[in-house]
Coordinates of C-alpha atoms in Angstrom, one line a residue:
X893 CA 16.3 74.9 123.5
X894 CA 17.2 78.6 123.0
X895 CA 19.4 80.1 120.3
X896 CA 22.3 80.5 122.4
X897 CA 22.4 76.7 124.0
X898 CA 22.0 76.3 120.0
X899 CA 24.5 78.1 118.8
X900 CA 27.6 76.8 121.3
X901 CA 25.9 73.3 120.3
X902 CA 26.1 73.7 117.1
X903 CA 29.6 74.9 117.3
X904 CA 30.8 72.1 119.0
X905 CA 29.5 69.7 116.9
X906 CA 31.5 71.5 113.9
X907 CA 34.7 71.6 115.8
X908 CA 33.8 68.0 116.8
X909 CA 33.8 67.2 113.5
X910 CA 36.9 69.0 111.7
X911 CA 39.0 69.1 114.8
X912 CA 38.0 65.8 117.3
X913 CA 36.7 65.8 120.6
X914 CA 40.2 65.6 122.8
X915 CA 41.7 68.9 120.3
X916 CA 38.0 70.8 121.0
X917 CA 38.5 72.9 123.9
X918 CA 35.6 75.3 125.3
X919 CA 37.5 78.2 124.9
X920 CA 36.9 77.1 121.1
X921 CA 33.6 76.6 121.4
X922 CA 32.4 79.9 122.9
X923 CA 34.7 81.6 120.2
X924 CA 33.2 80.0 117.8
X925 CA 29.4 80.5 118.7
X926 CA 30.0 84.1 119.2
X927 CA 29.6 83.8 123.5
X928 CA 32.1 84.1 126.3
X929 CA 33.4 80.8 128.3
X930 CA 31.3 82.3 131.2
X931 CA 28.1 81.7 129.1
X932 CA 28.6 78.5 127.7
X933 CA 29.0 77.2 131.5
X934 CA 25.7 78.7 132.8
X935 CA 24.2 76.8 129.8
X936 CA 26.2 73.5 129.9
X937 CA 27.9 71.8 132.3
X938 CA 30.8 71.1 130.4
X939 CA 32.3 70.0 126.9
X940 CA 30.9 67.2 126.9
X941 CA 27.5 67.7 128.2
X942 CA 27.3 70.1 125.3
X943 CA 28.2 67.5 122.9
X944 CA 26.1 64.5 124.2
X945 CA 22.9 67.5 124.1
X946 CA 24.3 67.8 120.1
X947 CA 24.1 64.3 119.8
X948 CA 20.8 63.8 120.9
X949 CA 19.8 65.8 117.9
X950 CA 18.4 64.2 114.8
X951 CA 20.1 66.9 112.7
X952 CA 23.3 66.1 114.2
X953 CA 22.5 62.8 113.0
X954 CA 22.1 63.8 109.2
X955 CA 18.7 63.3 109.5
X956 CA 18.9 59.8 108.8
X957 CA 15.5 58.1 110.2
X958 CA 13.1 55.4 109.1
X959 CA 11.2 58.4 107.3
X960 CA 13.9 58.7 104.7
X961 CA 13.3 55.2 103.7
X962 CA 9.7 55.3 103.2
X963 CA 8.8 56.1 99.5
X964 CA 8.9 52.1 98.2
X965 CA 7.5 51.0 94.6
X966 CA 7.9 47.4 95.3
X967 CA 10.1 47.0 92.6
X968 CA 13.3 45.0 94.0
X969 CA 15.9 47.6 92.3
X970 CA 14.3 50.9 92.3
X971 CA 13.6 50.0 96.3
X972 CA 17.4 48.8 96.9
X973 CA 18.7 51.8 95.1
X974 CA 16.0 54.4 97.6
X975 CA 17.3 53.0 100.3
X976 CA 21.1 53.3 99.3
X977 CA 20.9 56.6 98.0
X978 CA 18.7 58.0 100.5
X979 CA 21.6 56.8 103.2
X980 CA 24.5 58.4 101.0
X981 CA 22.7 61.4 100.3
X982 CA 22.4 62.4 104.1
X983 CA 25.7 60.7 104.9
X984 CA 28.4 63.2 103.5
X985 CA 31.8 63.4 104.5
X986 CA 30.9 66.4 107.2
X987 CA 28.8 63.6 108.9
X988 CA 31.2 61.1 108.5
X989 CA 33.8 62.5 110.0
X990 CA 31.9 63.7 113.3
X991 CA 30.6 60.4 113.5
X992 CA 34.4 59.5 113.9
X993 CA 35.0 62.2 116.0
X994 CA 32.3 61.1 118.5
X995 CA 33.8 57.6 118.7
X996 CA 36.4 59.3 121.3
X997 CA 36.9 57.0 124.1
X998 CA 35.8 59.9 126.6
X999 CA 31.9 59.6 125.0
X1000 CA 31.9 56.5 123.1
X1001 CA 29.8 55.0 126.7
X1002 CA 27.3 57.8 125.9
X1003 CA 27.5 58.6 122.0
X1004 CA 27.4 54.8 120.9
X1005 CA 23.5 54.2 121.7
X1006 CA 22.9 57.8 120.1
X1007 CA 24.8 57.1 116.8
X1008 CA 23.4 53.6 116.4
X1009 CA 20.5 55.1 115.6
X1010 CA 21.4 55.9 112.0
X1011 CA 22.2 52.3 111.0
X1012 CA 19.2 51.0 113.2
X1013 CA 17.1 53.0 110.9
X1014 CA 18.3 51.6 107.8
X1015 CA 18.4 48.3 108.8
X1016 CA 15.0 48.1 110.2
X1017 CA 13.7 49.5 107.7
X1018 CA 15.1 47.3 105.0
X1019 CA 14.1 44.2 106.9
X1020 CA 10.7 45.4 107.2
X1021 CA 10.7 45.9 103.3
X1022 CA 12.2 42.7 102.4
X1023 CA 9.8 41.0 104.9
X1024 CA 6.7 42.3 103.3
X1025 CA 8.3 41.8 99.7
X1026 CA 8.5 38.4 100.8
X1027 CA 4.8 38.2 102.0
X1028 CA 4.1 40.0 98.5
X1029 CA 5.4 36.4 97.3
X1030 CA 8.4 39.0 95.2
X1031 CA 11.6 37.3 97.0
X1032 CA 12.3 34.3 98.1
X1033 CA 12.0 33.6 102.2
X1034 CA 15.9 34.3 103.3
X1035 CA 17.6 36.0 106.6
X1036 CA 16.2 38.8 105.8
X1037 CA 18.4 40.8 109.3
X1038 CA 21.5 39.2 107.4
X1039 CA 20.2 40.5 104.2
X1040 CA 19.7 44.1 104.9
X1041 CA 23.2 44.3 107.6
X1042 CA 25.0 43.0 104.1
X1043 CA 23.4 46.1 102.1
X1044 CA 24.1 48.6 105.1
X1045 CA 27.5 47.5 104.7
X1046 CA 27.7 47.7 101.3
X1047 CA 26.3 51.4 101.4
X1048 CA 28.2 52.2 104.6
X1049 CA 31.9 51.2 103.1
X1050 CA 31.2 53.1 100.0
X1051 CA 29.9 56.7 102.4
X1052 CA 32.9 55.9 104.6
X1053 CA 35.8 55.5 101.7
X1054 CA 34.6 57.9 99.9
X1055 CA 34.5 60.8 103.1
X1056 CA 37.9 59.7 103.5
X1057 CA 39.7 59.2 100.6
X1058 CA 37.5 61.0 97.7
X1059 CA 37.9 59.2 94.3
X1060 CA 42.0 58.6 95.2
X1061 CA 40.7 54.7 96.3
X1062 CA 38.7 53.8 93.3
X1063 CA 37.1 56.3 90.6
X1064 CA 33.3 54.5 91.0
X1065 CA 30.6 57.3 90.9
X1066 CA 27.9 57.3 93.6
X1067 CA 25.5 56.2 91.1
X1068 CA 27.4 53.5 89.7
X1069 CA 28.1 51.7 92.8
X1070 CA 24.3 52.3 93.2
X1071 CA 23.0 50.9 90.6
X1072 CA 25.6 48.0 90.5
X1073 CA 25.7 46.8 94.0
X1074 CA 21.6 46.7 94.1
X1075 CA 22.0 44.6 90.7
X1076 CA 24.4 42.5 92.6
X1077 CA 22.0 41.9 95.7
X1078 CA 18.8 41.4 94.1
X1079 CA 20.5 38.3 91.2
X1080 CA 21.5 36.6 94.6
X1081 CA 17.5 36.7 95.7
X1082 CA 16.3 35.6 92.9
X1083 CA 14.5 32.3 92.9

């Protein structure tokens, strides 16, 4: 990719996110990455080409991969909290809201298999974890896909309210709901 495809990509990926995809024009977007419209045709075919090439990025997905999720103690709590706060950390509001903005029913078809990815990554993850905590004899044989969607959505509401509301919805720190939410989970695997 060279700097100039990169640029008008990531320009429409910010406008994505603070503006939407129907209110982003391409007029915007060359403005924004310092070309003229001319230019951001010879390199894309259109708006949303530009978009679905942004998408396709892993930094246009926070950087949210199974990576992330890799440095385990195989203790139940520390592990639980890793994985929520690595999520959260990489989740902020700019990301939530171009997640949002990519759920426009013009790309949806296209962005949907691109920004499942993120929660794929989590949740395969934490199955594998809580599968081989299992086999460690640690927890107790359970649903372990259930399991780890119910902790994804735990961490996922939090990231999501938050982005959108701030503390107006409930005061709760980050941490807090960390620490309290994986206390939660692990007293309902306990044998």
């Amino acid at each position: 990719m060279d700097e100039t495809s990169q640029k008008i990509i990531d320009a429409a990926m910010i406008l994505v996110r603070d503006r939407g995809y129907v209110a982003t024009t391409t007029k915007e977007i060359a403005k924004a990455a310092g070309v003229n419209e001319c230019t951001l045709f010879r390199k894309f075919k259109n708006k949303k080409d530009i978009v679905l090439q942004g998408v396709s990025q892993a930094q246009w997905r926070a950087g949210v991969t199974q990576d992330i999720f890799k440095q385990v103690t195989w203790d139940l709590q520390t592990d639980v909290e890793m994985f929520m706060r690595a999520y959260m950390d990489r989740m902020t509001p700019d990301f939530v809201n171009l997640s949002i903005g990519l759920r426009a029913p013009q790309l949806y078809e296209e962005t949907s298999p691109m920004i499942m990815k993120v929660p794929q990554a989590f949740l395969t993850s934490f199955t594998d974890y809580l599968k081989q905590m299992y086999e460690r004899g640690k927890i107790a044989q359970a649903d372990f896909e259930a399991l780890s969607l119910t902790i994804f959505s735990a961490t996922f509401g939090y990231t999501f309210l938050s982005a959108s509301f701030g503390d107006r919805l409930s005061p709760v720190e980050k941490e807090d709901y960390i620490k309290q939410s994986a206390q939660m989970f692990i007293k309902g695997l306990e044998k």
